[in-house]
Structure formats: C-alpha cells, structure tokens
C-alpha cells in the first residue's frame, strides 16, 4: 500500500470513528468473535456484499450508505451483548440474526417492533445510540470535546452531556442516561 492509500485509509478510519464511535473493522471483528460468525455470514445478515464488508473493515470505504444496515449493526451489537451476559442462548441468537437480516430499518425512536422492547418502548441503548449518532453526524469527536470545554465553565451539565454522548463510549452514555431518569 502506498502513502496515498495509507493516508486515505487512515482518514476513512477516523471518519468511521467519528460517525460510529470506532473504526468499523473493530466493530465487525467483535461481532464475528462474539456471535461466532464468519465474514460472509456477517455480510449476509447485515445485507452487504462480502466485498463491501471487506472494504468497510479495511478502511477502503468509510461510510455505510444504507441506514437499515447501520441499524442491523446496532441490533447485532445489542444481540452480542445479550449473548455475552447469558440472557440469549447461541441457538436463540441464530434465530434472532435471521430476524435482524429481514429488518428494513427506520428510526430507532419509532414504535416498530424491531426497535423496541416488548413493552413498546425504545431500549435505552438504542435511544443512546440515536443521540450519539445525531451528535456525531453534526461534528467530529474532537470538535465536540472542544465545544464541551468551552461550555464547561458556565454550563457544566451540558458540557458533560456533549462529552459523554458526543465522544464517549456507548456504555458510559447508557449509564449517564439511566442516572438522569426520574
């Protein structure tokens, strides 16, 4: 790989970090490991071609163009967490992946069955990811941190919100969200 390609790949990975919280290669490798998939099966569940998945993983391509695919990634991340904590068995995970594969997307704040808990309310993690996605679509993480630093002296709560949701990890944002309910 020449210097121009290396620079383009580094830029794509940085864009992925700002849009998705981390490079997609890391996200996809974790899903492959956590759910016992291979790249071809992951591509099929997500609704991507195997070459497109490979390009996203390697940083040759930066953005997932289809919002439904982004939501399937989020659904698989949620499923991987449920498998890890033991609330979903491997057999149930296989069935759920087939369901995820069939989903068409839409706002995670909608009331469609694929995006909500059994009670019809959006899951906390999905709400948090929607907030993160919105903030990260507006500005890069470094700029969000700069804005938070500017706000901190006069509006510390808003500064914390920007830092946690705009540049922090999803688990920290979920904890923040849950601590501010009620």
Tab-separated table of C-alpha atoms in Angstrom:
chain	number	residue	atom	x	y	z
A	1	UNK	CA	0.000	0.000	0.000
A	2	UNK	CA	1.466	3.354	-0.989
A	3	UNK	CA	1.473	6.504	1.125
A	4	UNK	CA	-1.610	7.952	-0.596
A	5	UNK	CA	-3.599	4.771	0.062
A	6	UNK	CA	-2.386	4.664	3.669
A	7	UNK	CA	-3.462	8.265	4.189
A	8	UNK	CA	-6.879	7.591	2.623
A	9	UNK	CA	-7.342	4.514	4.814
A	10	UNK	CA	-6.347	6.418	7.957
A	11	UNK	CA	-8.805	9.197	7.045
A	12	UNK	CA	-11.593	6.681	6.417
A	13	UNK	CA	-10.972	5.040	9.791
A	14	UNK	CA	-11.007	8.439	11.502
A	15	UNK	CA	-14.323	9.242	9.822
A	16	UNK	CA	-15.670	5.875	10.950
A	17	UNK	CA	-14.548	6.692	14.496
A	18	UNK	CA	-16.411	9.996	14.399
A	19	UNK	CA	-19.550	8.502	12.821
A	20	UNK	CA	-19.738	5.137	14.574
A	21	UNK	CA	-17.638	5.608	17.713
A	22	UNK	CA	-14.799	3.377	16.487
A	23	UNK	CA	-13.455	2.004	13.210
A	24	UNK	CA	-15.849	-0.468	11.604
A	25	UNK	CA	-13.115	-3.102	11.382
A	26	UNK	CA	-13.104	-3.282	15.190
A	27	UNK	CA	-16.910	-3.363	15.345
A	28	UNK	CA	-17.200	-6.110	12.749
A	29	UNK	CA	-14.351	-8.223	14.192
A	30	UNK	CA	-16.014	-8.066	17.619
A	31	UNK	CA	-19.354	-9.150	16.143
A	32	UNK	CA	-17.652	-12.009	14.286
A	33	UNK	CA	-15.962	-13.159	17.508
A	34	UNK	CA	-18.897	-12.608	19.871
A	35	UNK	CA	-21.532	-14.198	17.630
A	36	UNK	CA	-19.369	-16.942	16.127
A	37	UNK	CA	-19.765	-15.698	12.558
A	38	UNK	CA	-17.503	-15.584	9.552
A	39	UNK	CA	-17.287	-12.530	7.295
A	40	UNK	CA	-19.626	-14.000	4.681
A	41	UNK	CA	-22.351	-14.728	7.272
A	42	UNK	CA	-21.946	-11.275	8.852
A	43	UNK	CA	-22.231	-9.646	5.415
A	44	UNK	CA	-25.383	-11.664	4.687
A	45	UNK	CA	-27.041	-10.735	7.998
A	46	UNK	CA	-26.181	-7.064	7.506
A	47	UNK	CA	-27.360	-7.036	3.891
A	48	UNK	CA	-23.954	-6.116	2.490
A	49	UNK	CA	-21.909	-7.819	-0.175
A	50	UNK	CA	-18.798	-9.586	1.123
A	51	UNK	CA	-16.543	-7.161	-0.816
A	52	UNK	CA	-18.359	-4.145	0.678
A	53	UNK	CA	-17.936	-5.555	4.196
A	54	UNK	CA	-14.250	-6.099	3.491
A	55	UNK	CA	-13.846	-2.527	2.207
A	56	UNK	CA	-15.547	-1.126	5.310
A	57	UNK	CA	-13.414	-3.293	7.604
A	58	UNK	CA	-10.150	-2.344	5.918
A	59	UNK	CA	-10.925	1.375	5.697
A	60	UNK	CA	-11.042	1.410	1.895
A	61	UNK	CA	-14.596	2.701	2.280
A	62	UNK	CA	-15.636	4.940	5.168
A	63	UNK	CA	-19.412	5.071	5.382
A	64	UNK	CA	-22.272	2.620	5.436
A	65	UNK	CA	-24.637	4.207	2.939
A	66	UNK	CA	-27.791	2.336	3.903
A	67	UNK	CA	-29.388	3.367	7.232
A	68	UNK	CA	-31.015	-0.078	7.528
A	69	UNK	CA	-27.550	-1.663	7.550
A	70	UNK	CA	-26.437	0.716	10.313
A	71	UNK	CA	-29.446	-0.368	12.344
A	72	UNK	CA	-28.680	-4.027	11.727
A	73	UNK	CA	-25.150	-3.393	13.035
A	74	UNK	CA	-26.670	-1.850	16.179
A	75	UNK	CA	-29.104	-4.747	16.551
A	76	UNK	CA	-26.238	-7.247	16.241
A	77	UNK	CA	-24.238	-5.312	18.852
A	78	UNK	CA	-27.229	-5.494	21.208
A	79	UNK	CA	-27.576	-9.218	20.485
A	80	UNK	CA	-23.858	-9.815	21.104
A	81	UNK	CA	-24.239	-8.128	24.494
A	82	UNK	CA	-27.191	-10.367	25.335
A	83	UNK	CA	-25.226	-13.466	24.329
A	84	UNK	CA	-22.294	-12.282	26.448
A	85	UNK	CA	-24.450	-11.717	29.534
A	86	UNK	CA	-26.208	-15.066	29.068
A	87	UNK	CA	-29.709	-13.675	28.504
A	88	UNK	CA	-29.771	-15.125	24.961
A	89	UNK	CA	-28.515	-18.609	24.044
A	90	UNK	CA	-26.459	-19.366	20.944
A	91	UNK	CA	-29.478	-21.074	19.356
A	92	UNK	CA	-31.718	-18.089	20.103
A	93	UNK	CA	-29.025	-15.791	18.708
A	94	UNK	CA	-29.093	-17.655	15.393
A	95	UNK	CA	-32.869	-17.168	15.169
A	96	UNK	CA	-32.549	-13.502	16.127
A	97	UNK	CA	-29.879	-12.965	13.449
A	98	UNK	CA	-32.332	-14.310	10.873
A	99	UNK	CA	-34.915	-11.786	12.140
A	100	UNK	CA	-32.349	-8.951	12.062
A	101	UNK	CA	-31.444	-9.874	8.473
A	102	UNK	CA	-35.078	-9.284	7.435
A	103	UNK	CA	-35.460	-5.851	9.063
A	104	UNK	CA	-35.822	-2.817	6.854
A	105	UNK	CA	-34.572	-0.090	9.195
A	106	UNK	CA	-36.209	3.183	10.170
A	107	UNK	CA	-35.660	5.492	13.093
A	108	UNK	CA	-34.622	3.743	16.272
A	109	UNK	CA	-37.021	6.045	18.107
A	110	UNK	CA	-40.036	4.748	16.179
A	111	UNK	CA	-42.500	2.260	17.590
A	112	UNK	CA	-41.804	-0.519	15.076
A	113	UNK	CA	-41.369	-3.928	16.677
A	114	UNK	CA	-37.725	-4.350	15.669
A	115	UNK	CA	-36.554	-1.315	17.615
A	116	UNK	CA	-38.438	-1.649	20.848
A	117	UNK	CA	-38.716	-3.776	23.942
A	118	UNK	CA	-41.737	-5.976	24.494
A	119	UNK	CA	-43.491	-3.040	26.158
A	120	UNK	CA	-43.234	-0.923	23.006
A	121	UNK	CA	-40.682	1.490	24.481
A	122	UNK	CA	-37.346	2.020	22.722
A	123	UNK	CA	-34.460	0.329	24.520
A	124	UNK	CA	-32.146	2.655	26.431
A	125	UNK	CA	-29.163	1.549	24.361
A	126	UNK	CA	-30.970	2.365	21.120
A	127	UNK	CA	-32.029	5.790	22.350
A	128	UNK	CA	-28.446	6.474	23.445
A	129	UNK	CA	-27.065	5.317	20.096
A	130	UNK	CA	-29.535	7.571	18.267
A	131	UNK	CA	-28.335	10.552	20.332
A	132	UNK	CA	-24.688	9.589	19.716
A	133	UNK	CA	-25.322	9.169	16.003
A	134	UNK	CA	-27.016	12.552	15.755
A	135	UNK	CA	-24.227	14.368	17.598
A	136	UNK	CA	-21.534	12.568	15.617
A	137	UNK	CA	-23.247	13.384	12.342
A	138	UNK	CA	-23.051	17.079	13.236
A	139	UNK	CA	-19.430	17.228	14.328
A	140	UNK	CA	-16.298	15.173	14.884
A	141	UNK	CA	-15.483	13.965	18.396
A	142	UNK	CA	-12.582	16.403	18.784
A	143	UNK	CA	-14.798	19.350	17.916
A	144	UNK	CA	-17.458	18.137	20.340
A	145	UNK	CA	-14.833	17.956	23.113
A	146	UNK	CA	-13.683	21.496	22.234
A	147	UNK	CA	-17.290	22.712	22.441
A	148	UNK	CA	-17.735	20.931	25.779
A	149	UNK	CA	-14.581	22.576	27.127
A	150	UNK	CA	-15.939	25.971	26.067
A	151	UNK	CA	-19.282	25.318	27.774
A	152	UNK	CA	-17.884	23.756	30.959
A	153	UNK	CA	-17.355	26.956	32.998
A	154	UNK	CA	-20.904	28.249	32.519
A	155	UNK	CA	-22.874	25.076	31.690
A	156	UNK	CA	-21.146	22.032	33.201
A	157	UNK	CA	-24.123	19.704	32.729
A	158	UNK	CA	-24.319	20.463	29.008
A	159	UNK	CA	-20.562	20.036	28.713
A	160	UNK	CA	-20.812	16.626	30.363
A	161	UNK	CA	-23.655	15.653	28.007
A	162	UNK	CA	-21.572	16.588	24.960
A	163	UNK	CA	-18.533	14.698	26.225
A	164	UNK	CA	-20.446	11.549	27.175
A	165	UNK	CA	-22.693	11.293	24.111
A	166	UNK	CA	-20.563	13.056	21.525
A	167	UNK	CA	-17.212	11.440	22.194
A	168	UNK	CA	-17.673	8.781	24.878
A	169	UNK	CA	-18.361	5.070	24.860
A	170	UNK	CA	-21.904	3.774	24.495
A	171	UNK	CA	-21.758	2.007	27.886
A	172	UNK	CA	-20.869	5.301	29.608
A	173	UNK	CA	-23.673	7.096	27.768
A	174	UNK	CA	-26.170	4.396	28.814
A	175	UNK	CA	-25.081	4.798	32.448
A	176	UNK	CA	-25.404	8.589	32.141
A	177	UNK	CA	-28.866	8.284	30.572
A	178	UNK	CA	-30.077	5.868	33.261
A	179	UNK	CA	-28.688	8.062	36.069
A	180	UNK	CA	-30.676	11.039	34.756
A	181	UNK	CA	-34.035	9.287	34.581
A	182	UNK	CA	-36.534	10.114	37.358
